Tab-separated table of C-alpha atoms in Angstrom:
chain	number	residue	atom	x	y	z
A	348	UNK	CA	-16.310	-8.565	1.166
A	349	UNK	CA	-14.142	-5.609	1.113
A	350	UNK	CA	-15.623	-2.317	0.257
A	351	UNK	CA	-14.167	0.605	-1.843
A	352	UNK	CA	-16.521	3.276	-1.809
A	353	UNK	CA	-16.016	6.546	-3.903
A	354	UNK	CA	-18.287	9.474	-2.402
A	355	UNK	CA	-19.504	10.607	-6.396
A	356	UNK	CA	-20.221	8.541	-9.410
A	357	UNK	CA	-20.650	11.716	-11.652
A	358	UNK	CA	-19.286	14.935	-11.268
A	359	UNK	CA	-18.949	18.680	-13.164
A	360	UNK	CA	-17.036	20.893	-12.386
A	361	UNK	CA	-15.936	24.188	-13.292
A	362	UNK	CA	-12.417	25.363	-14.425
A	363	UNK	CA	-10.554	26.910	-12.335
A	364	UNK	CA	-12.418	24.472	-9.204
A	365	UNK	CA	-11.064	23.258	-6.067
A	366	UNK	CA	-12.427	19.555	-6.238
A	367	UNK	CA	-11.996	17.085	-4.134
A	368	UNK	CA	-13.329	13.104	-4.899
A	369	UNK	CA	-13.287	11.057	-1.833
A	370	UNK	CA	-12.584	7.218	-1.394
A	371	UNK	CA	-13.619	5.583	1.764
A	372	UNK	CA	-12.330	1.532	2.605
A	373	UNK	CA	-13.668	-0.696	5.206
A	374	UNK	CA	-11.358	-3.767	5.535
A	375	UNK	CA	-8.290	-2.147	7.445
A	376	UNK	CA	-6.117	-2.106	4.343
A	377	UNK	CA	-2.503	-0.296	4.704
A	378	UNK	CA	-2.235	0.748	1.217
A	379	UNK	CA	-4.437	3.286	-1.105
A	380	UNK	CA	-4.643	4.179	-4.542
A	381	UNK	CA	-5.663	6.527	-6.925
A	382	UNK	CA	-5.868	6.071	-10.735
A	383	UNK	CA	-7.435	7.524	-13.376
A	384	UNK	CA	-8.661	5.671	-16.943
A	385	UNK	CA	-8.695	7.221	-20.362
A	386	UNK	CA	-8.956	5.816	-23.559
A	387	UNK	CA	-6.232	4.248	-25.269
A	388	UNK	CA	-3.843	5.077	-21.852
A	389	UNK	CA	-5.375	2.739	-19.223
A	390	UNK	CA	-4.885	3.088	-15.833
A	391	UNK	CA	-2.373	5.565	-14.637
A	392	UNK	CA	-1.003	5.742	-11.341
A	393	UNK	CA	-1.579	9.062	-9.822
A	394	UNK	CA	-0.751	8.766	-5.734
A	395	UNK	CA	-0.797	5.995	-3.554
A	396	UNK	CA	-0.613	5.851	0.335
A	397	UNK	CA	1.050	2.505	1.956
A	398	UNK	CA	-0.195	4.748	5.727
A	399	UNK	CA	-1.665	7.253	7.572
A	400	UNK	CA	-0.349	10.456	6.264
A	401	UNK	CA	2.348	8.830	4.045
A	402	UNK	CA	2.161	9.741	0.324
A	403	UNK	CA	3.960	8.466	-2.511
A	404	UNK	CA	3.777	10.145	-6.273
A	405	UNK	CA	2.526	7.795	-8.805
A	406	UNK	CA	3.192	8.092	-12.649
A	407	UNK	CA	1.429	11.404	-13.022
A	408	UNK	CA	0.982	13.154	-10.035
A	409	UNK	CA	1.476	16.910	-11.637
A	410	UNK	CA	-2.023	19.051	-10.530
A	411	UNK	CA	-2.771	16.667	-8.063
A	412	UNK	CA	-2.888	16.029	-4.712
A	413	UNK	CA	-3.355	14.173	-1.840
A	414	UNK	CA	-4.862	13.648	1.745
A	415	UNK	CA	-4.932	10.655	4.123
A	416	UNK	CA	-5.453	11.933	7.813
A	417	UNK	CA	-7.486	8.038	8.317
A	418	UNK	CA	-6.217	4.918	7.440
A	419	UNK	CA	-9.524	4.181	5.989
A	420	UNK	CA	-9.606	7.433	4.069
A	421	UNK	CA	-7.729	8.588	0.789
A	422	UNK	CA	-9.191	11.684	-0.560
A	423	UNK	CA	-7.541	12.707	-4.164
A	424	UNK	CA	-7.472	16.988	-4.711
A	425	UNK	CA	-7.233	18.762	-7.954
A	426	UNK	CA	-6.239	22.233	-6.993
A	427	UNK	CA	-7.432	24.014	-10.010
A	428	UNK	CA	-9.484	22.035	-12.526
A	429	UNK	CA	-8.581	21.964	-15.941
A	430	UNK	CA	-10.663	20.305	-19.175
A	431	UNK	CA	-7.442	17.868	-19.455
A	432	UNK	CA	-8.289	16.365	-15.907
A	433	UNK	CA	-11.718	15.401	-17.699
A	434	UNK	CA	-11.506	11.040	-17.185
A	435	UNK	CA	-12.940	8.347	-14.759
A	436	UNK	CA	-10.608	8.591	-11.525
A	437	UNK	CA	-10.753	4.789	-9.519
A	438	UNK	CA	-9.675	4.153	-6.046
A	439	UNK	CA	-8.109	1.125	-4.596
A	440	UNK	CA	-7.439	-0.603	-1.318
A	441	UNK	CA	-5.137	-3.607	-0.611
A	442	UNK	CA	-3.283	-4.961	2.171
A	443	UNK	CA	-0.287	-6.083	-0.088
A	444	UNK	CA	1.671	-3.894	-2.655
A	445	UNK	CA	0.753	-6.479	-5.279
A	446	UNK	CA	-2.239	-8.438	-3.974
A	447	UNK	CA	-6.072	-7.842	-3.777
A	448	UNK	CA	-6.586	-4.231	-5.150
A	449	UNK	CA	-9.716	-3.863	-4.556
A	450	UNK	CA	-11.310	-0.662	-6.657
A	451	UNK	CA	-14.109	0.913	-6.076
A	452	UNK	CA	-16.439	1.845	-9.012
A	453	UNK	CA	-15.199	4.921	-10.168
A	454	UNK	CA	-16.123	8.802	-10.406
A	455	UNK	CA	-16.727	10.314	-14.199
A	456	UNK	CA	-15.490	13.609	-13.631
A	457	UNK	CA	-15.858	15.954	-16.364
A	458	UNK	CA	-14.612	19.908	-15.786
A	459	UNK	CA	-16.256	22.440	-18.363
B	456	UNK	CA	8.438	4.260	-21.269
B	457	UNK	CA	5.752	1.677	-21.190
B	458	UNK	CA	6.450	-1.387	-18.948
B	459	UNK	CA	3.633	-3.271	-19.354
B	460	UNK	CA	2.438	-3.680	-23.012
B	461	UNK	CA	-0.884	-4.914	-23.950
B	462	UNK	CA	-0.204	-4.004	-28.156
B	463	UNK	CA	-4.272	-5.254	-29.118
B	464	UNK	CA	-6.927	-2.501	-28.302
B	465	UNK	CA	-9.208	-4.673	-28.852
B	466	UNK	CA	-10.568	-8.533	-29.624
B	467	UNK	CA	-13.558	-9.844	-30.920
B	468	UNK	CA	-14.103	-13.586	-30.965
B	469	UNK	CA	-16.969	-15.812	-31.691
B	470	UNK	CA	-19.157	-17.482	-28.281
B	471	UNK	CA	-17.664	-20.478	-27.760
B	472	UNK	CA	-14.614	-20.016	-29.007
B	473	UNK	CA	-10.951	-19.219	-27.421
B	474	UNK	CA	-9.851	-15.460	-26.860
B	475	UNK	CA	-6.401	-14.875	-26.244
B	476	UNK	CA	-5.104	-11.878	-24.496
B	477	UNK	CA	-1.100	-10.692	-24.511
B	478	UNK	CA	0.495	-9.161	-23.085
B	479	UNK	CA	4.586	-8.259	-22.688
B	480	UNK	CA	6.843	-6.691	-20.165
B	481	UNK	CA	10.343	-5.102	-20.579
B	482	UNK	CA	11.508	-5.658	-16.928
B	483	UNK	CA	12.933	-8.987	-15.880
B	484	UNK	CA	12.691	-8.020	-12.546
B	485	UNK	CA	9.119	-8.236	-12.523
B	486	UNK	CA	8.330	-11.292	-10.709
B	487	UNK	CA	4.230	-11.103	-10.713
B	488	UNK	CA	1.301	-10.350	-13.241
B	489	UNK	CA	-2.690	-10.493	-12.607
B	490	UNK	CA	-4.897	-10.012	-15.073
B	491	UNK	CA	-7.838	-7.481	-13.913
B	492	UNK	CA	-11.023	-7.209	-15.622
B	493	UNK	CA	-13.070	-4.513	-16.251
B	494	UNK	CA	-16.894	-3.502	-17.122
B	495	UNK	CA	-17.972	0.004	-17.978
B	496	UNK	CA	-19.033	2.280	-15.297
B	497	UNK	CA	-17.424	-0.416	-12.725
B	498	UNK	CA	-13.911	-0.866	-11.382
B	499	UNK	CA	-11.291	-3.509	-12.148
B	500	UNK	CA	-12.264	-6.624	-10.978
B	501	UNK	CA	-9.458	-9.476	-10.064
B	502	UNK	CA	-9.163	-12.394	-12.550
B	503	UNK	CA	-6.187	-14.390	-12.292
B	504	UNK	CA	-2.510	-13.945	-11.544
B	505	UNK	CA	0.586	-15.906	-11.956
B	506	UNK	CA	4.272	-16.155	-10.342
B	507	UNK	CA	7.287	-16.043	-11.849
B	508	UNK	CA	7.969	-19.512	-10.244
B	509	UNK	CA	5.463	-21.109	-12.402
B	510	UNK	CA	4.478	-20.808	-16.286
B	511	UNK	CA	0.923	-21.696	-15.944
B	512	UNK	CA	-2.175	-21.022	-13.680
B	513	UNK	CA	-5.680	-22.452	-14.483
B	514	UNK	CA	-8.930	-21.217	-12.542
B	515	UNK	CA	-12.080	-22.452	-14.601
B	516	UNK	CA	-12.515	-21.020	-18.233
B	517	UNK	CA	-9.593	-19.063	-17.231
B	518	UNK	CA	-5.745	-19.945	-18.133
B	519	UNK	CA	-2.461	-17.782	-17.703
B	520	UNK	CA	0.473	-18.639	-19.413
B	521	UNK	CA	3.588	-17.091	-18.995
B	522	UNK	CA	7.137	-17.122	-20.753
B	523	UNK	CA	9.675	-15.308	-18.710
B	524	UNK	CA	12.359	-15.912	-22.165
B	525	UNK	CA	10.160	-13.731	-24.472
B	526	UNK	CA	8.647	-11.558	-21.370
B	527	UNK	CA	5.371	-12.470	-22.373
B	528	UNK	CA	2.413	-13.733	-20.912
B	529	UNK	CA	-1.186	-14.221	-22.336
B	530	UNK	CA	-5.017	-14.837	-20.780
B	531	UNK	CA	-6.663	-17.936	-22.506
B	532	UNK	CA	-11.105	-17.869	-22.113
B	533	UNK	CA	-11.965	-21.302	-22.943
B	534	UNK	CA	-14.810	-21.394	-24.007
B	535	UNK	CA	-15.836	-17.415	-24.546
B	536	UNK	CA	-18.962	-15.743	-23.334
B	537	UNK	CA	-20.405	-13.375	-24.414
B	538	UNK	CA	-20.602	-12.413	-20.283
B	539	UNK	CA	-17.079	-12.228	-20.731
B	540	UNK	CA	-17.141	-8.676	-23.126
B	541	UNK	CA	-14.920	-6.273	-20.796
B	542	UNK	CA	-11.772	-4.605	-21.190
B	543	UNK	CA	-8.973	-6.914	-19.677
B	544	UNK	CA	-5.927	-5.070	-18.017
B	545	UNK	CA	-2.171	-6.970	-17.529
B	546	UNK	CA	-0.252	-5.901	-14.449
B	547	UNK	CA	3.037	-6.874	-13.244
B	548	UNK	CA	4.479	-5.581	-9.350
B	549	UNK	CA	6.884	-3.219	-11.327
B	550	UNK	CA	6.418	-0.003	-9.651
B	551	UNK	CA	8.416	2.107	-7.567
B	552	UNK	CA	7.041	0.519	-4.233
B	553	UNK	CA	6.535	-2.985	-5.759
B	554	UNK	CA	3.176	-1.771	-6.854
B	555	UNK	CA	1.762	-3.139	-9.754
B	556	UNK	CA	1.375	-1.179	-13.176
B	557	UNK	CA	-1.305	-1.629	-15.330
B	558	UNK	CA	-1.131	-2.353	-19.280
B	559	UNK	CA	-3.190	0.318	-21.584
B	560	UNK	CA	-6.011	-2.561	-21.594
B	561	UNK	CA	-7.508	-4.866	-24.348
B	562	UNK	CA	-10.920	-4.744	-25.397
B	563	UNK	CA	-12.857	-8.039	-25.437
B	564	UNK	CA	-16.225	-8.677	-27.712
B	565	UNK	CA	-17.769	-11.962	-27.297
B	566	UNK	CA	-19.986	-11.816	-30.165
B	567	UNK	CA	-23.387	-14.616	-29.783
């Protein structure tokens, strides 16, 4: 079974914080993604990766960013938290741009 | 500019009875749609999906009808459990990469 692991389940942060929320795949897959949920929004596209060091903006990339030195590595960076980046942020993996996302859990990050 | 329009919040049917999810899309381009379903504090899990080749897709409880005409396509549970309480997401391969863009989500309550 293909894994999607995201490093944090729940996380605070601080205003004003560097943070950094880390997604880690095992099945070889090409392509990464990063979404976050809200209510009443669904799931937004933030960044996705299709390889190593290749980035793509999603639908709302603004105080984001991105990392992917390992193709089984997609690390998502807000430079400076703010209380509007409060939400549950989801990873994917997938070896096709439309087939088999595979997410990962999710991390609740809330920034006070 | 939404692409991918899931207009219900939310659902709440009987146990045993049928729930039907819509779900409509602007883009005739859009040539695939998977329904994902999702479980609080858990990420999207894969349901179904459907081509634009065919109108219907059957796996189970689980039916996916779609009308390419109206741009519409809608998730049949026949019969409903109440296992099946979740919020249901409609995507279509409409993105920028062929990536696939999520509806706002319904909300599904099986009620026993």
């Amino acid at each position: 079974d293909v894994k999607v692991t995201q490093s944090s389940r729940y996380l605070v942060k601080r205003t004003g914080e560097k943070v950094f929320l880390e997604c880690v795949q095992d099945m070889d897959h090409e392509n990464m993604f990063w979404y976050r949920q809200d209510p009443g929004l669904g799931l937004r596209l933030i960044y996705f990766s299709y390889d190593v060091k290749m980035k793509e903006k999603g639908d709302i990339p603004e105080g984001y960013s991105v990392s992917r030195e390992k193709k089984e590595r997609f690390s998502l960076i807000l430079e400076s938290a703010s209380t509007n980046q409060t939400s549950m942020y989801l990873c994917a993996s997938s070896s096709s741009m439309i087939y088999g996302y595979t997410f990962g859990s999710g991390t609740r990050l809330t920034v006070v | 500019d939404q692409q991918v329009k899931q207009n219900s919040p939310s659902l709440s049917v009987q146990e045993g009875r049928i729930s039907i999810l819509n779900c409509d899309y602007t883009n005739s381009m859009f040539d695939y749609f998977l329904w994902y379903k999702k479980y609080p504090a858990e990420g999207p899990t894969f349901l179904i999906s459907i081509s634009s080749i065919k109108d219907k897709n059957e796996d189970g409880r689980f039916t996916v009808f779609l009308n390419k005409s109206a741009k519409h396509l809608s998730l049949h549970i026949v019969p409903s459990q109440p296992g099946d309480s979740a919020v249901y997401f409609c995507a279509a391969n409409g993105g920028s990469q062929g990536n696939l863009i999520f509806g706002k989500g319904t909300k599904l309550s099986v009620k026993p």
